[in-house]
Short mmCIF file of C-alpha atoms and ligand atoms in Angstrom, two decimals:
data_model
loop_
_atom_site.label_atom_id
_atom_site.label_comp_id
_atom_site.label_asym_id
_atom_site.label_seq_id
_atom_site.Cartn_x
_atom_site.Cartn_y
_atom_site.Cartn_z
CA MET A 1 12.87 -7.47 9.81
CA ASN A 2 11.90 -3.81 10.54
CA ILE A 3 11.07 -0.90 8.41
CA ARG A 4 12.79 2.50 8.79
CA LEU A 5 13.01 5.68 6.72
CA LEU A 6 15.41 5.71 3.79
CA THR A 7 18.54 7.52 4.20
CA GLN A 8 20.19 6.81 0.72
CA LYS A 9 18.73 7.11 -2.80
CA ILE A 10 18.35 3.90 -4.76
CA PRO A 11 20.54 3.54 -7.81
CA VAL A 12 18.57 3.34 -10.97
CA GLY A 13 19.49 3.22 -14.65
CA ILE A 14 17.90 5.79 -17.08
CA SER A 15 18.16 6.70 -20.74
CA GLN A 16 20.25 9.71 -20.80
CA CYS A 17 17.96 11.88 -23.03
CA ALA A 18 15.23 11.51 -20.28
CA MET A 19 17.66 13.50 -17.89
CA GLY A 20 17.45 16.55 -20.39
CA ASP A 21 20.87 15.82 -21.96
CA PRO A 22 20.94 16.63 -25.70
CA VAL A 23 22.10 13.12 -26.94
CA ARG A 24 19.32 12.30 -29.37
CA TYR A 25 20.05 11.87 -33.07
CA ASN A 26 18.88 15.43 -33.72
CA ALA A 27 20.89 16.75 -30.88
CA GLY A 28 17.70 17.21 -28.81
CA HIS A 29 16.53 15.64 -25.54
CA LYS A 30 13.35 14.30 -24.12
CA HIS A 31 13.52 15.62 -20.48
CA SER A 32 11.05 13.90 -18.10
CA LYS A 33 10.30 16.07 -15.07
CA ILE A 34 8.29 13.14 -13.53
CA CYS A 35 11.87 11.31 -13.59
CA THR A 36 14.05 14.24 -12.73
CA ARG A 37 11.96 16.00 -10.05
CA LEU A 38 9.59 13.42 -8.60
CA LEU A 39 11.34 10.08 -8.73
CA GLY A 40 14.63 11.80 -8.57
CA ARG A 41 13.79 12.39 -4.79
CA CYS A 42 14.16 8.48 -4.49
CA PHE A 43 16.62 7.68 -7.17
CA GLU A 44 20.32 8.22 -7.78
CA TYR A 45 20.30 8.00 -11.58
CA VAL A 46 22.98 6.21 -13.73
CA PRO A 47 22.32 7.77 -17.19
CA VAL A 48 23.24 5.96 -20.12
CA CYS A 49 23.04 6.62 -23.94
CA PRO A 50 24.09 3.47 -25.71
CA GLU A 51 24.06 5.22 -29.17
CA VAL A 52 26.57 7.82 -28.20
CA ALA A 53 28.55 5.26 -26.22
CA ILE A 54 29.14 3.04 -29.26
CA GLY A 55 30.47 6.09 -31.11
CA LEU A 56 27.47 7.32 -33.06
CA GLY A 57 27.98 11.11 -32.94
CA VAL A 58 25.42 13.88 -32.10
CA PRO A 59 23.80 14.72 -34.27
CA ARG A 60 23.64 11.48 -36.29
CA GLN A 61 21.56 9.79 -38.89
CA PRO A 62 18.61 8.10 -37.26
CA ILE A 63 18.43 4.24 -36.93
CA ARG A 64 15.50 1.88 -36.82
CA LEU A 65 14.46 -1.95 -36.41
CA VAL A 66 14.42 -3.84 -39.73
CA LYS A 67 13.20 -7.27 -40.12
CA SER A 68 14.77 -9.51 -42.69
CA ASP A 69 11.23 -10.39 -43.98
CA SER A 70 7.63 -10.48 -42.60
CA SER A 71 7.76 -13.96 -41.00
CA ALA A 72 7.34 -14.34 -37.28
CA ASP A 73 10.86 -15.64 -36.59
CA ALA A 74 12.67 -13.19 -39.01
CA GLU A 75 15.97 -11.77 -37.81
CA VAL A 76 15.72 -8.11 -36.45
CA ARG A 77 18.62 -5.81 -36.89
CA VAL A 78 19.13 -2.02 -36.07
CA LEU A 79 20.14 -0.22 -39.36
CA GLY A 80 20.54 3.53 -40.51
CA VAL A 81 17.55 5.01 -41.99
CA GLU A 82 19.52 6.86 -44.69
CA ASP A 83 22.28 4.25 -45.04
CA PRO A 84 20.97 0.69 -44.49
CA ALA A 85 24.65 -0.46 -44.79
CA LEU A 86 25.06 1.08 -41.30
CA ASP A 87 24.39 -1.95 -38.95
CA VAL A 88 24.91 -1.34 -35.22
CA THR A 89 23.03 -4.41 -33.80
CA GLU A 90 26.27 -6.11 -32.53
CA PRO A 91 27.81 -2.88 -31.13
CA LEU A 92 24.55 -2.20 -29.19
CA LYS A 93 24.44 -5.79 -27.63
CA GLU A 94 28.15 -5.83 -26.88
CA TYR A 95 27.94 -2.37 -25.16
CA ALA A 96 25.01 -3.58 -22.99
CA ASP A 97 26.97 -6.75 -22.01
CA SER A 98 30.04 -4.61 -21.21
CA LEU A 99 27.91 -2.71 -18.75
CA VAL A 100 26.78 -5.98 -16.85
CA PRO A 101 29.47 -5.47 -13.99
CA GLU A 102 28.65 -1.78 -13.45
CA LEU A 103 24.87 -2.34 -13.52
CA GLN A 104 24.96 -5.06 -10.71
CA LYS A 105 24.39 -2.17 -8.36
CA ILE A 106 21.38 -0.63 -9.87
CA ARG A 107 17.83 -1.69 -8.77
CA GLY A 108 15.61 -0.43 -11.58
CA TYR A 109 15.95 0.98 -15.09
CA ILE A 110 13.94 3.69 -16.97
CA LEU A 111 14.03 3.52 -20.65
CA MET A 112 12.85 5.86 -23.40
CA GLN A 113 9.88 4.62 -25.41
CA ASN A 114 9.98 4.13 -29.31
CA SER A 115 13.65 3.85 -29.54
CA PRO A 116 15.34 1.14 -31.51
CA SER A 117 17.87 1.02 -28.86
CA CYS A 118 15.95 1.81 -25.52
CA GLY A 119 12.33 1.11 -26.19
CA LEU A 120 10.84 -1.61 -23.98
CA ARG A 121 7.67 -2.38 -25.92
CA LYS A 122 5.88 -1.83 -29.15
CA VAL A 123 8.70 -0.32 -31.10
CA ARG A 124 8.12 0.16 -34.87
CA ARG A 125 9.75 -2.35 -37.12
CA TYR A 126 10.42 -1.98 -40.76
CA LEU A 127 11.05 -4.31 -43.83
CA PRO A 128 14.07 -4.09 -46.00
CA ASN A 129 11.94 -2.21 -48.67
CA GLY A 130 11.38 0.61 -46.16
CA HIS A 131 7.86 -0.10 -45.46
CA SER A 132 6.53 -0.06 -41.90
CA HIS A 133 5.88 -3.67 -40.75
CA ASP A 134 4.37 -3.62 -37.13
CA SER A 135 4.89 -2.08 -33.68
CA GLU A 136 5.95 -5.23 -31.91
CA GLY A 137 9.69 -4.66 -31.58
CA MET A 138 12.04 -4.09 -28.53
CA GLY A 139 15.03 -1.95 -28.40
CA VAL A 140 18.26 -3.98 -28.79
CA PHE A 141 19.95 -2.51 -25.80
CA ALA A 142 16.75 -2.86 -23.68
CA GLN A 143 16.35 -6.45 -24.81
CA ARG A 144 19.95 -7.26 -23.84
CA LEU A 145 19.57 -5.79 -20.39
CA ARG A 146 16.29 -7.82 -19.98
CA GLU A 147 18.27 -10.96 -20.76
CA GLN A 148 21.14 -10.16 -18.38
CA PHE A 149 18.81 -8.90 -15.49
CA PRO A 150 15.61 -10.86 -15.89
CA ASP A 151 14.05 -9.65 -12.50
CA LEU A 152 15.34 -6.08 -12.66
CA PRO A 153 12.06 -3.59 -12.68
CA MET A 154 12.09 -1.78 -15.96
CA GLU A 155 9.64 0.72 -17.22
CA GLU A 156 9.38 3.32 -20.09
CA VAL A 157 9.67 7.06 -19.43
CA GLY A 158 6.22 7.96 -20.85
CA ARG A 159 4.37 5.22 -19.00
CA LEU A 160 5.59 6.70 -15.62
CA ASN A 161 3.20 9.64 -16.25
CA ASP A 162 0.39 7.29 -15.24
CA SER A 163 0.03 7.19 -11.40
CA ASP A 164 -0.79 3.54 -11.02
CA ILE A 165 2.29 2.47 -13.29
CA ARG A 166 4.47 4.72 -11.46
CA GLU A 167 3.36 3.27 -8.18
CA ASN A 168 3.90 -0.15 -9.21
CA PHE A 169 7.38 0.70 -10.59
CA LEU A 170 8.34 2.24 -7.23
CA THR A 171 6.99 -0.91 -5.46
CA ARG A 172 9.12 -3.17 -7.52
CA VAL A 173 12.27 -0.97 -7.33
CA PHE A 174 11.85 -0.79 -3.50
CA ALA A 175 11.19 -4.46 -3.25
CA TYR A 176 14.17 -5.28 -5.47
CA ASP A 177 16.46 -2.98 -3.50
CA ALA A 178 15.32 -4.33 -0.06
CA TRP A 179 15.89 -7.88 -1.42
CA PHE A 180 19.58 -7.32 -2.22
CA ARG A 181 20.24 -5.56 1.10
CA TYR A 182 18.50 -8.05 3.15
CA VAL A 183 18.81 -11.51 1.31
CA GLU A 184 21.29 -11.60 -1.36
CA ASN A 185 23.89 -9.29 0.20
CA GLY A 186 27.44 -9.78 -0.88
CA ASP A 187 29.31 -13.07 -1.79
CA GLU A 188 28.10 -15.05 1.07
CA GLU A 189 25.21 -17.81 0.34
CA PRO A 190 21.80 -16.24 1.05
CA ARG A 191 20.44 -17.82 4.19
CA PRO A 192 17.09 -19.47 3.79
CA ALA A 193 15.87 -17.82 6.99
CA ARG A 194 16.18 -14.47 5.55
CA VAL A 195 14.36 -15.59 2.43
CA ILE A 196 11.42 -16.67 4.73
CA GLU A 197 11.43 -13.55 6.72
CA PHE A 198 11.36 -11.36 3.65
CA TYR A 199 8.42 -13.28 2.01
CA SER A 200 6.67 -13.00 5.52
CA ALA A 201 7.06 -9.30 5.56
CA TYR A 202 5.90 -8.95 2.02
CA LYS A 203 3.06 -11.47 2.18
CA TYR A 204 0.02 -9.18 2.45
CA LEU A 205 1.48 -6.82 -0.27
CA LEU A 206 2.04 -9.85 -2.53
CA LEU A 207 -1.61 -10.92 -1.97
CA ALA A 208 -2.72 -7.50 -3.11
CA HIS A 209 -0.87 -8.11 -6.49
CA HIS A 210 -1.94 -11.71 -7.09
CA GLN A 211 -3.54 -14.02 -4.45
CA LEU A 212 -3.08 -17.26 -6.43
CA GLU A 213 0.58 -16.82 -7.37
CA THR A 214 1.28 -15.74 -3.88
CA ARG A 215 -0.01 -19.05 -2.50
CA GLU A 216 2.20 -20.76 -5.01
CA LEU A 217 5.30 -18.78 -3.85
CA GLY A 218 4.34 -19.67 -0.31
CA ARG A 219 4.85 -23.30 -1.09
CA LEU A 220 8.24 -22.55 -2.81
CA VAL A 221 9.33 -20.60 0.21
CA GLY A 222 8.09 -23.45 2.49
CA ASN A 223 10.37 -25.96 0.61
CA ALA A 224 13.77 -24.32 1.32
CA ARG A 225 15.60 -27.79 1.81
CA ALA A 226 14.64 -28.87 -1.84
CA LEU A 227 17.14 -26.48 -3.46
CA PRO A 228 20.73 -25.18 -2.84
CA PRO A 229 20.39 -21.76 -1.11
CA ARG A 230 21.46 -19.76 -4.12
CA GLU A 231 19.09 -21.43 -6.31
CA TYR A 232 16.25 -21.18 -3.75
CA ALA A 233 16.84 -17.46 -3.21
CA ARG A 234 17.06 -16.80 -7.03
CA ARG A 235 13.74 -18.77 -7.68
CA VAL A 236 12.01 -16.85 -4.83
CA ARG A 237 13.40 -13.49 -6.07
CA GLY A 238 12.07 -14.20 -9.50
CA LYS A 239 8.58 -15.32 -8.47
CA LEU A 240 8.35 -12.23 -6.09
CA MET A 241 9.12 -9.67 -8.72
CA GLU A 242 6.85 -11.45 -11.17
CA ILE A 243 3.88 -11.12 -8.75
CA LEU A 244 4.72 -7.46 -7.96
CA ALA A 245 4.62 -6.68 -11.60
CA HIS A 246 0.82 -7.57 -11.64
CA PRO A 247 -1.06 -4.32 -10.99
CA ALA A 248 -2.60 -4.21 -7.44
CA SER A 249 -6.45 -3.99 -7.83
CA ARG A 250 -8.73 -2.36 -5.33
CA LYS A 251 -10.45 -5.66 -4.71
CA ASP A 252 -7.27 -7.66 -3.96
CA ARG A 253 -5.84 -4.85 -1.91
CA ALA A 254 -9.15 -4.60 0.21
CA ASN A 255 -8.84 -8.39 0.66
CA ALA A 256 -5.30 -8.00 1.98
CA LEU A 257 -6.39 -5.22 4.38
CA MET A 258 -9.14 -7.32 5.66
CA HIS A 259 -6.48 -10.04 6.49
CA SER A 260 -4.60 -7.42 8.40
CA GLN A 261 -7.76 -6.37 10.23
CA GLY A 262 -8.12 -10.02 11.25
CA HIS A 263 -4.91 -9.66 13.42
CA LEU A 264 -6.17 -6.66 15.06
CA LYS A 265 -9.60 -7.85 15.86
CA ALA A 266 -8.87 -8.97 19.31
CA TYR A 267 -7.65 -5.59 20.34
CA LEU A 268 -10.61 -3.59 18.86
CA ASP A 269 -13.95 -2.95 20.54
CA LYS A 270 -17.29 -3.61 18.55
CA ASP A 271 -17.57 -0.11 17.29
CA GLU A 272 -13.89 0.18 16.14
CA ARG A 273 -14.16 -3.16 14.35
CA ALA A 274 -17.33 -1.91 12.60
CA GLU A 275 -15.75 1.45 11.55
CA LEU A 276 -12.59 -0.22 10.17
CA ALA A 277 -14.50 -2.86 8.11
CA ALA A 278 -16.68 -0.15 6.71
CA LEU A 279 -13.72 1.98 5.72
CA ILE A 280 -12.14 -1.14 3.92
CA GLU A 281 -15.47 -1.71 2.11
CA ASP A 282 -15.52 2.02 0.98
CA TYR A 283 -11.98 1.75 -0.17
CA ARG A 284 -12.90 -1.46 -2.21
CA ARG A 285 -15.79 0.35 -3.77
CA GLY A 286 -13.65 3.38 -4.79
CA PHE A 287 -15.36 5.84 -2.31
CA LYS A 288 -12.23 6.36 0.14
CA PRO A 289 -8.43 6.47 -0.63
CA LEU A 290 -5.98 3.86 0.43
CA SER A 291 -4.34 6.29 2.74
CA ALA A 292 -7.59 6.60 4.88
CA VAL A 293 -7.49 3.09 5.53
CA LEU A 294 -3.74 2.81 6.24
CA THR A 295 -4.03 5.80 8.61
CA LEU A 296 -6.65 3.96 10.81
CA ILE A 297 -4.90 0.72 10.75
CA ARG A 298 -1.70 2.26 11.81
CA HIS A 299 -3.50 3.97 14.58
CA TYR A 300 -4.43 0.70 15.93
CA LEU A 301 -1.25 -1.29 15.29
CA PRO A 302 0.44 -0.47 18.54
CA ARG A 303 -2.25 -2.43 20.40
CA SER A 304 -1.07 -5.70 18.76
CA PRO A 305 1.94 -7.34 20.34
CA HIS A 306 2.32 -9.67 17.27
CA HIS A 307 5.49 -9.02 15.06
CA PHE A 308 4.04 -10.45 11.97
CA ILE A 309 1.47 -7.59 11.45
CA HIS A 310 3.97 -4.88 12.58
CA SER A 311 6.33 -6.28 9.88
CA GLN A 312 3.94 -5.89 6.93
CA VAL A 313 5.18 -3.85 4.11
CA LEU A 314 1.58 -3.30 2.93
CA LEU A 315 0.90 -1.17 6.00
CA ALA A 316 4.17 0.39 6.26
CA ALA A 317 3.62 3.09 3.54
CA GLU A 318 1.47 3.80 0.57
CA PRO A 319 3.03 2.71 -2.71
CA ALA A 320 3.89 6.38 -3.53
CA GLU A 321 5.92 6.62 -0.37
CA LEU A 322 7.72 3.16 -0.66
CA GLY A 323 10.61 4.61 -2.10
CA LEU A 324 11.14 6.69 1.08
CA CYS A 325 11.36 3.55 3.27
CA ASP A 326 14.19 0.89 3.79
CA PHE A 327 14.92 -2.29 5.66
CA ARG A 328 17.29 -3.27 8.29
S1 SF4 T 1 16.54 6.67 -26.60
FE1 SF4 T 1 18.40 5.93 -25.89
S2 SF4 T 1 19.86 5.79 -27.57
FE2 SF4 T 1 18.21 7.24 -27.90
S3 SF4 T 1 18.93 9.24 -27.36
FE3 SF4 T 1 17.88 8.48 -25.65
S4 SF4 T 1 19.36 7.37 -24.40
FE4 SF4 T 1 20.24 7.77 -26.43
#
């Protein structure tokens, strides 16, 4: 498994109003330059406005999440604000279900926050009397997507303004895309050998995200014969995406870099080893950027004849650049 520069953009779904299209209830949009100009360098967008798609016009009366009562397990429906008799819960769910075949090709989804259709988290919910109840809701369209594609990387437009969250999203989209090209590719049964190779290449990046869960995943990966190939690949994929969803801390990333350094030790002299160890420590303490450590490690990499260290995704690119890489 080798890494090469990406030649094709990755297909990613997006709430259409984030593209600058005037599809909101008030005929406005919520253009995100981060999405179109920055991430658009890596992503080929599939824009969808579920509310327009189910036949609500532009402009239209706003809709909102309404709980049947204040109990924890009360039913939540999407109702018109001006006319509560307008109930679009089922059409939104059915539309999400109808998109499943088309969305098999997408490798991530960017959703507009605070929307009763598209919001991923903390969407405001109301009671039938019109009073605000809480902000613990999820858009009905987004929820259905989550049920249909449980491992698909999903993020909200607004949160992508945060560089750490953006890098994490890129990392997950890139991993999900690489997985479907390298492991679960086409109708053939996934080959366990490919699952193992993929895990091996991602091992140090996974360690940077969650050490304990990576070791658990290692045990699952090592037990290929216990499950049918499809189920084995599905479970490894799910666990892998779950681990990458954890933010990578400097401490854990420095740990993974120390592991990488261990593979190079035999090919460095005393001063070089000391310089690299000091640089990793400076990174861990927040004094140096990741790029400084990666540049030095990459400088020494050609000295090692071992494939394992050359295949490590952690060393291949900084997270911000991950969307520009590819596997073959
Ligand atoms: S948030 Fe979703 S439903 Fe609302 S305008 Fe944007 S794309 Fe359409």
